Amino acid sequence: MDTPLFSASALLIALATAAYLIYAPHPPRREPSPMARRARLVLCAGAFASAFLLVPPVAAAVDDITGHGGAGALLFALTSGLTILSMQLVTVSWWQPTIGVRRAVVAHIVFFGCVMALLVWEFQYIRASSAELFSAPHGDEAAAAFMLTHLGFLDVMAIAVSLQYTLLACAAWPRWPVTAAGLAVTAVGSVLGLAYSSARTGLTIAHLAGWAWPSVVETHIVPITGALAALFVTVGITLPTVAKRVLLPRGRSATRRAVKDSAVRRMALP
């Protein structure tokens, strides 16, 4: 089930990314928020790589090429973390005043870098394959610590972006329905990502403690939510741009409401 599901998800993400690149404003200097475009491109690349690395033969091939068991799982942790970081960077102009955007971006990147550095350090002590890490470590404390660090980061970040995109979708509706739809789809993808990381967190703790855990969680819930999360996030992010629904009115006064409306539009543009 895993191989065709994640392969199809990766293919659809690639198609959504290609559609975004075709319909994105050209040249780049016409874009009101270049940072949002860069973050969106990184997000699409990270979502594609994450879905692709979840394909069991791909993760096993990464292990073989690098000569280190678990390398595919480490690369997945880096790409999935980069994806969810990019989701927050796309929306940073909404949550922060203009003067604080750069500081917020730096803070997000530093936090992400610290977590990834910890994962790389923990990875040195792992002696398990990617397949074993993706299922659940059985009694291996080093592997369990690695997975819980990775999944804990995803849990916290998924909660944050789910709330952010839900609130943004509500703010954009009904004035920009297509933008609101894209934000809502992204929020659904974030919730699915939270379901994926939470299920894997529960599996890891259960296996480590020797508790019984329903097999349906590992065989159906984890792969389905993981594949759909990456797909929904990518489609939701690219939908407003592809639909060409973002219009920036000119000559409006810079009231608090106007600033928020402008932030929503910038978020929806590449």
CSV table of C-alpha atoms in Angstrom, one decimal:
chain,number,residue,atom,x,y,z
A,1,MET,CA,0.0,0.0,0.0
A,2,ASP,CA,2.8,2.4,0.9
A,3,THR,CA,4.7,2.4,-2.4
A,4,PRO,CA,1.8,3.3,-4.8
A,5,LEU,CA,0.2,5.7,-2.3
A,6,PHE,CA,3.3,7.8,-1.7
A,7,SER,CA,4.5,7.5,-5.3
A,8,ALA,CA,1.1,8.9,-6.5
A,9,SER,CA,1.3,11.7,-3.9
A,10,ALA,CA,4.8,12.7,-5.0
A,11,LEU,CA,3.7,12.7,-8.7
A,12,LEU,CA,0.7,14.9,-7.9
A,13,ILE,CA,2.9,17.3,-5.9
A,14,ALA,CA,5.3,17.6,-8.8
A,15,LEU,CA,2.3,18.4,-11.1
A,16,ALA,CA,1.0,21.0,-8.7
A,17,THR,CA,4.5,22.6,-8.4
A,18,ALA,CA,4.8,22.7,-12.2
A,19,ALA,CA,1.4,24.4,-12.5
A,20,TYR,CA,2.5,27.0,-9.9
A,21,LEU,CA,5.7,27.7,-11.8
A,22,ILE,CA,3.8,28.2,-15.0
A,23,TYR,CA,1.2,30.6,-13.5
A,24,ALA,CA,3.5,32.5,-11.1
A,25,PRO,CA,4.1,36.2,-11.9
A,26,HIS,CA,7.0,36.9,-14.3
A,27,PRO,CA,9.4,38.5,-14.0
A,28,PRO,CA,10.0,38.0,-10.2
A,29,ARG,CA,10.3,41.7,-9.6
A,30,ARG,CA,6.6,42.1,-10.2
A,31,GLU,CA,5.9,40.0,-7.1
A,32,PRO,CA,4.9,41.9,-4.0
A,33,SER,CA,6.6,39.4,-1.7
A,34,PRO,CA,9.7,37.6,-3.1
A,35,MET,CA,10.2,35.9,0.3
A,36,ALA,CA,6.8,34.3,0.0
A,37,ARG,CA,7.7,32.9,-3.5
A,38,ARG,CA,11.0,31.5,-2.2
A,39,ALA,CA,9.3,29.9,0.8
A,40,ARG,CA,6.6,28.5,-1.4
A,41,LEU,CA,9.2,26.9,-3.8
A,42,VAL,CA,11.1,25.4,-0.9
A,43,LEU,CA,7.8,24.1,0.5
A,44,CYS,CA,6.9,22.4,-2.7
A,45,ALA,CA,10.4,20.9,-3.0
A,46,GLY,CA,10.3,19.7,0.6
A,47,ALA,CA,6.8,18.2,0.3
A,48,PHE,CA,7.8,16.3,-2.9
A,49,ALA,CA,11.0,15.0,-1.3
A,50,SER,CA,9.1,14.0,1.9
A,51,ALA,CA,6.5,12.0,0.0
A,52,PHE,CA,9.2,10.5,-2.3
A,53,LEU,CA,11.3,9.4,0.7
A,54,LEU,CA,8.4,7.7,2.3
A,55,VAL,CA,8.3,5.2,-0.6
A,56,PRO,CA,10.1,2.2,1.0
A,57,PRO,CA,12.4,1.3,-1.9
A,58,VAL,CA,13.5,5.0,-2.1
A,59,ALA,CA,14.4,5.1,1.6
A,60,ALA,CA,16.2,1.8,1.3
A,61,ALA,CA,18.1,3.1,-1.7
A,62,VAL,CA,19.2,6.1,0.2
A,63,ASP,CA,20.5,3.9,3.0
A,64,ASP,CA,22.4,1.8,0.5
A,65,ILE,CA,23.9,4.8,-1.3
A,66,THR,CA,25.1,6.5,1.9
A,67,GLY,CA,26.2,3.2,3.5
A,68,HIS,CA,24.4,4.2,6.8
A,69,GLY,CA,21.2,2.7,8.0
A,70,GLY,CA,18.5,5.2,8.6
A,71,ALA,CA,19.9,7.9,6.2
A,72,GLY,CA,16.6,7.9,4.4
A,73,ALA,CA,14.7,8.6,7.6
A,74,LEU,CA,17.1,11.4,8.5
A,75,LEU,CA,16.7,13.0,5.1
A,76,PHE,CA,12.9,12.7,5.5
A,77,ALA,CA,13.1,14.4,8.9
A,78,LEU,CA,15.1,17.3,7.3
A,79,THR,CA,12.8,17.7,4.3
A,80,SER,CA,9.5,17.4,6.3
A,81,GLY,CA,10.9,20.0,8.8
A,82,LEU,CA,11.9,22.3,6.0
A,83,THR,CA,8.3,22.0,4.5
A,84,ILE,CA,6.6,23.0,7.7
A,85,LEU,CA,9.2,25.8,8.3
A,86,SER,CA,8.4,27.2,4.9
A,87,MET,CA,4.7,27.1,5.7
A,88,GLN,CA,5.3,29.4,8.6
A,89,LEU,CA,7.6,31.7,6.6
A,90,VAL,CA,4.9,32.1,4.0
A,91,THR,CA,2.5,33.5,6.6
A,92,VAL,CA,5.0,35.5,8.7
A,93,SER,CA,4.0,38.8,7.2
A,94,TRP,CA,0.4,38.3,8.5
A,95,TRP,CA,1.4,37.6,12.1
A,96,GLN,CA,4.2,40.1,12.4
A,97,PRO,CA,4.3,43.9,11.7
A,98,THR,CA,6.5,44.9,8.8
A,99,ILE,CA,9.4,46.0,11.1
A,100,GLY,CA,9.4,42.6,12.8
A,101,VAL,CA,9.2,40.3,9.8
A,102,ARG,CA,13.0,39.8,9.4
A,103,ARG,CA,13.5,39.1,13.1
A,104,ALA,CA,10.7,36.6,13.0
A,105,VAL,CA,12.1,34.8,9.9
A,106,VAL,CA,15.5,34.6,11.6
A,107,ALA,CA,14.0,33.2,14.8
A,108,HIS,CA,12.1,30.5,12.9
A,109,ILE,CA,15.2,29.5,10.9
A,110,VAL,CA,17.4,29.4,14.1
A,111,PHE,CA,14.9,27.2,15.9
A,112,PHE,CA,14.7,24.9,12.9
A,113,GLY,CA,18.5,24.8,12.6
A,114,CYS,CA,18.8,23.8,16.3
A,115,VAL,CA,16.3,21.0,16.0
A,116,MET,CA,17.9,19.7,12.9
A,117,ALA,CA,21.4,19.9,14.5
A,118,LEU,CA,20.0,17.8,17.4
A,119,LEU,CA,18.6,15.2,15.0
A,120,VAL,CA,21.9,14.9,13.2
A,121,TRP,CA,23.8,14.4,16.5
A,122,GLU,CA,21.3,11.7,17.6
A,123,PHE,CA,21.6,10.1,14.2
A,124,GLN,CA,25.2,9.1,14.9
A,125,TYR,CA,24.1,6.6,17.5
A,126,ILE,CA,21.4,4.9,15.4
A,127,ARG,CA,22.0,1.4,14.1
A,128,ALA,CA,18.6,0.8,12.5
A,129,SER,CA,17.4,0.9,8.9
A,130,SER,CA,15.0,3.5,7.5
A,131,ALA,CA,12.3,0.9,7.3
A,132,GLU,CA,12.6,0.1,11.0
A,133,LEU,CA,12.6,3.8,11.9
A,134,PHE,CA,9.5,4.5,9.7
A,135,SER,CA,7.6,1.6,11.4
A,136,ALA,CA,8.7,2.1,15.0
A,137,PRO,CA,11.9,1.4,16.9
A,138,HIS,CA,11.6,-1.8,19.1
A,139,GLY,CA,13.4,-1.3,22.3
A,140,ASP,CA,16.2,0.8,20.7
A,141,GLU,CA,16.5,3.9,22.9
A,142,ALA,CA,18.8,5.9,20.5
A,143,ALA,CA,16.4,5.3,17.6
A,144,ALA,CA,13.4,6.1,19.8
A,145,ALA,CA,15.0,9.4,21.0
A,146,PHE,CA,15.7,10.3,17.3
A,147,MET,CA,12.1,9.6,16.3
A,148,LEU,CA,10.6,11.4,19.3
A,149,THR,CA,12.7,14.5,18.6
A,150,HIS,CA,11.6,14.5,15.0
A,151,LEU,CA,8.0,13.8,15.7
A,152,GLY,CA,7.7,16.1,18.6
A,153,PHE,CA,8.9,19.0,16.4
A,154,LEU,CA,6.4,18.1,13.8
A,155,ASP,CA,3.6,17.8,16.4
A,156,VAL,CA,4.3,21.3,17.7
A,157,MET,CA,4.7,22.9,14.3
A,158,ALA,CA,1.7,21.2,12.8
A,159,ILE,CA,-0.5,22.5,15.6
A,160,ALA,CA,0.8,26.1,15.0
A,161,VAL,CA,0.4,26.1,11.3
A,162,SER,CA,-3.1,24.4,11.5
A,163,LEU,CA,-4.3,27.3,13.6
A,164,GLN,CA,-2.6,29.9,11.5
A,165,TYR,CA,-4.0,28.8,8.2
A,166,THR,CA,-7.5,28.2,9.7
A,167,LEU,CA,-7.5,31.8,10.9
A,168,LEU,CA,-6.2,33.1,7.6
A,169,ALA,CA,-8.9,31.3,5.7
A,170,CYS,CA,-11.6,32.8,7.9
A,171,ALA,CA,-10.0,36.3,7.4
A,172,ALA,CA,-9.9,35.9,3.6
A,173,TRP,CA,-13.5,34.7,3.3
A,174,PRO,CA,-15.7,35.9,1.7
A,175,ARG,CA,-13.8,38.7,0.0
A,176,TRP,CA,-11.3,36.4,-1.7
A,177,PRO,CA,-13.0,33.0,-1.9
A,178,VAL,CA,-10.3,31.3,-4.0
A,179,THR,CA,-7.6,32.5,-1.6
A,180,ALA,CA,-9.7,31.3,1.3
A,181,ALA,CA,-10.2,28.0,-0.3
A,182,GLY,CA,-6.5,27.5,-0.8
A,183,LEU,CA,-5.8,28.5,2.8
A,184,ALA,CA,-8.5,26.1,4.0
A,185,VAL,CA,-7.1,23.2,1.9
A,186,THR,CA,-3.6,24.0,3.4
A,187,ALA,CA,-5.2,24.0,6.9
A,188,VAL,CA,-6.7,20.5,6.2
A,189,GLY,CA,-3.3,19.3,5.0
A,190,SER,CA,-1.8,20.6,8.3
A,191,VAL,CA,-4.4,18.8,10.3
A,192,LEU,CA,-3.6,15.6,8.4
A,193,GLY,CA,0.1,16.2,9.0
A,194,LEU,CA,-0.7,16.5,12.7
A,195,ALA,CA,-2.6,13.2,12.6
A,196,TYR,CA,0.3,11.6,10.9
A,197,SER,CA,2.9,12.8,13.4
A,198,SER,CA,0.7,12.1,16.4
A,199,ALA,CA,0.0,8.5,15.2
A,200,ARG,CA,3.7,7.9,14.7
A,201,THR,CA,4.5,9.4,18.1
A,202,GLY,CA,2.0,7.1,19.7
A,203,LEU,CA,3.4,4.1,17.8
A,204,THR,CA,6.9,4.9,18.9
A,205,ILE,CA,6.0,5.3,22.5
A,206,ALA,CA,3.9,2.1,22.4
A,207,HIS,CA,6.6,0.0,20.9
A,208,LEU,CA,9.2,1.4,23.2
A,209,ALA,CA,7.0,0.6,26.3
A,210,GLY,CA,5.9,-2.7,25.0
A,211,TRP,CA,2.2,-1.7,24.8
A,212,ALA,CA,-0.3,-3.2,22.3
A,213,TRP,CA,-1.2,-0.9,19.5
A,214,PRO,CA,-3.9,-1.4,16.8
A,215,SER,CA,-2.3,-2.6,13.6
A,216,VAL,CA,-4.7,-0.4,11.5
A,217,VAL,CA,-2.8,2.7,12.7
A,218,GLU,CA,0.5,1.6,11.2
A,219,THR,CA,-0.9,-0.1,8.1
A,220,HIS,CA,-3.6,2.5,7.1
A,221,ILE,CA,-3.8,5.7,9.2
A,222,VAL,CA,-0.1,6.6,9.1
A,223,PRO,CA,0.5,6.1,5.3
A,224,ILE,CA,-2.9,7.7,4.3
A,225,THR,CA,-2.5,10.8,6.5
A,226,GLY,CA,1.1,11.2,5.5
A,227,ALA,CA,0.5,11.1,1.8
A,228,LEU,CA,-2.6,13.3,1.9
A,229,ALA,CA,-0.9,15.9,4.2
A,230,ALA,CA,1.9,16.6,1.7
A,231,LEU,CA,-0.5,16.7,-1.2
A,232,PHE,CA,-3.1,19.0,0.4
A,233,VAL,CA,-0.5,21.4,1.7
A,234,THR,CA,1.0,21.7,-1.8
A,235,VAL,CA,-2.3,22.1,-3.6
A,236,GLY,CA,-3.6,24.6,-1.1
A,237,ILE,CA,-0.5,26.7,-1.3
A,238,THR,CA,-0.5,26.8,-5.1
A,239,LEU,CA,-4.3,27.2,-5.7
A,240,PRO,CA,-4.6,31.0,-5.3
A,241,THR,CA,-1.7,31.7,-7.7
A,242,VAL,CA,-2.9,29.2,-10.3
A,243,ALA,CA,-6.4,30.6,-10.1
A,244,LYS,CA,-5.1,34.2,-10.6
A,245,ARG,CA,-7.5,35.5,-8.1
A,246,VAL,CA,-5.3,37.9,-6.1
A,247,LEU,CA,-5.9,41.5,-6.9
A,248,LEU,CA,-4.1,44.3,-5.0
A,249,PRO,CA,-6.3,47.4,-5.0
A,250,ARG,CA,-4.4,50.7,-5.2
A,251,GLY,CA,-4.9,53.9,-3.3
A,252,ARG,CA,-6.2,52.4,-0.1
A,253,SER,CA,-5.3,54.1,3.2
A,254,ALA,CA,-3.0,52.1,5.4
A,255,THR,CA,-5.5,51.4,8.1
A,256,ARG,CA,-5.2,48.3,10.4
A,257,ARG,CA,-7.7,46.5,8.3
A,258,ALA,CA,-6.0,47.4,5.0
A,259,VAL,CA,-2.7,46.2,6.4
A,260,LYS,CA,-4.2,42.8,7.3
A,261,ASP,CA,-6.0,42.6,3.9
A,262,SER,CA,-2.7,43.3,2.2
A,263,ALA,CA,-1.0,40.6,4.2
A,264,VAL,CA,-3.6,38.1,3.2
A,265,ARG,CA,-3.0,38.9,-0.5
A,266,ARG,CA,0.8,38.8,-0.1
A,267,MET,CA,0.4,35.4,1.6
A,268,ALA,CA,-1.6,34.1,-1.4
A,269,LEU,CA,0.8,35.5,-4.0
A,270,PRO,CA,4.0,33.6,-4.9
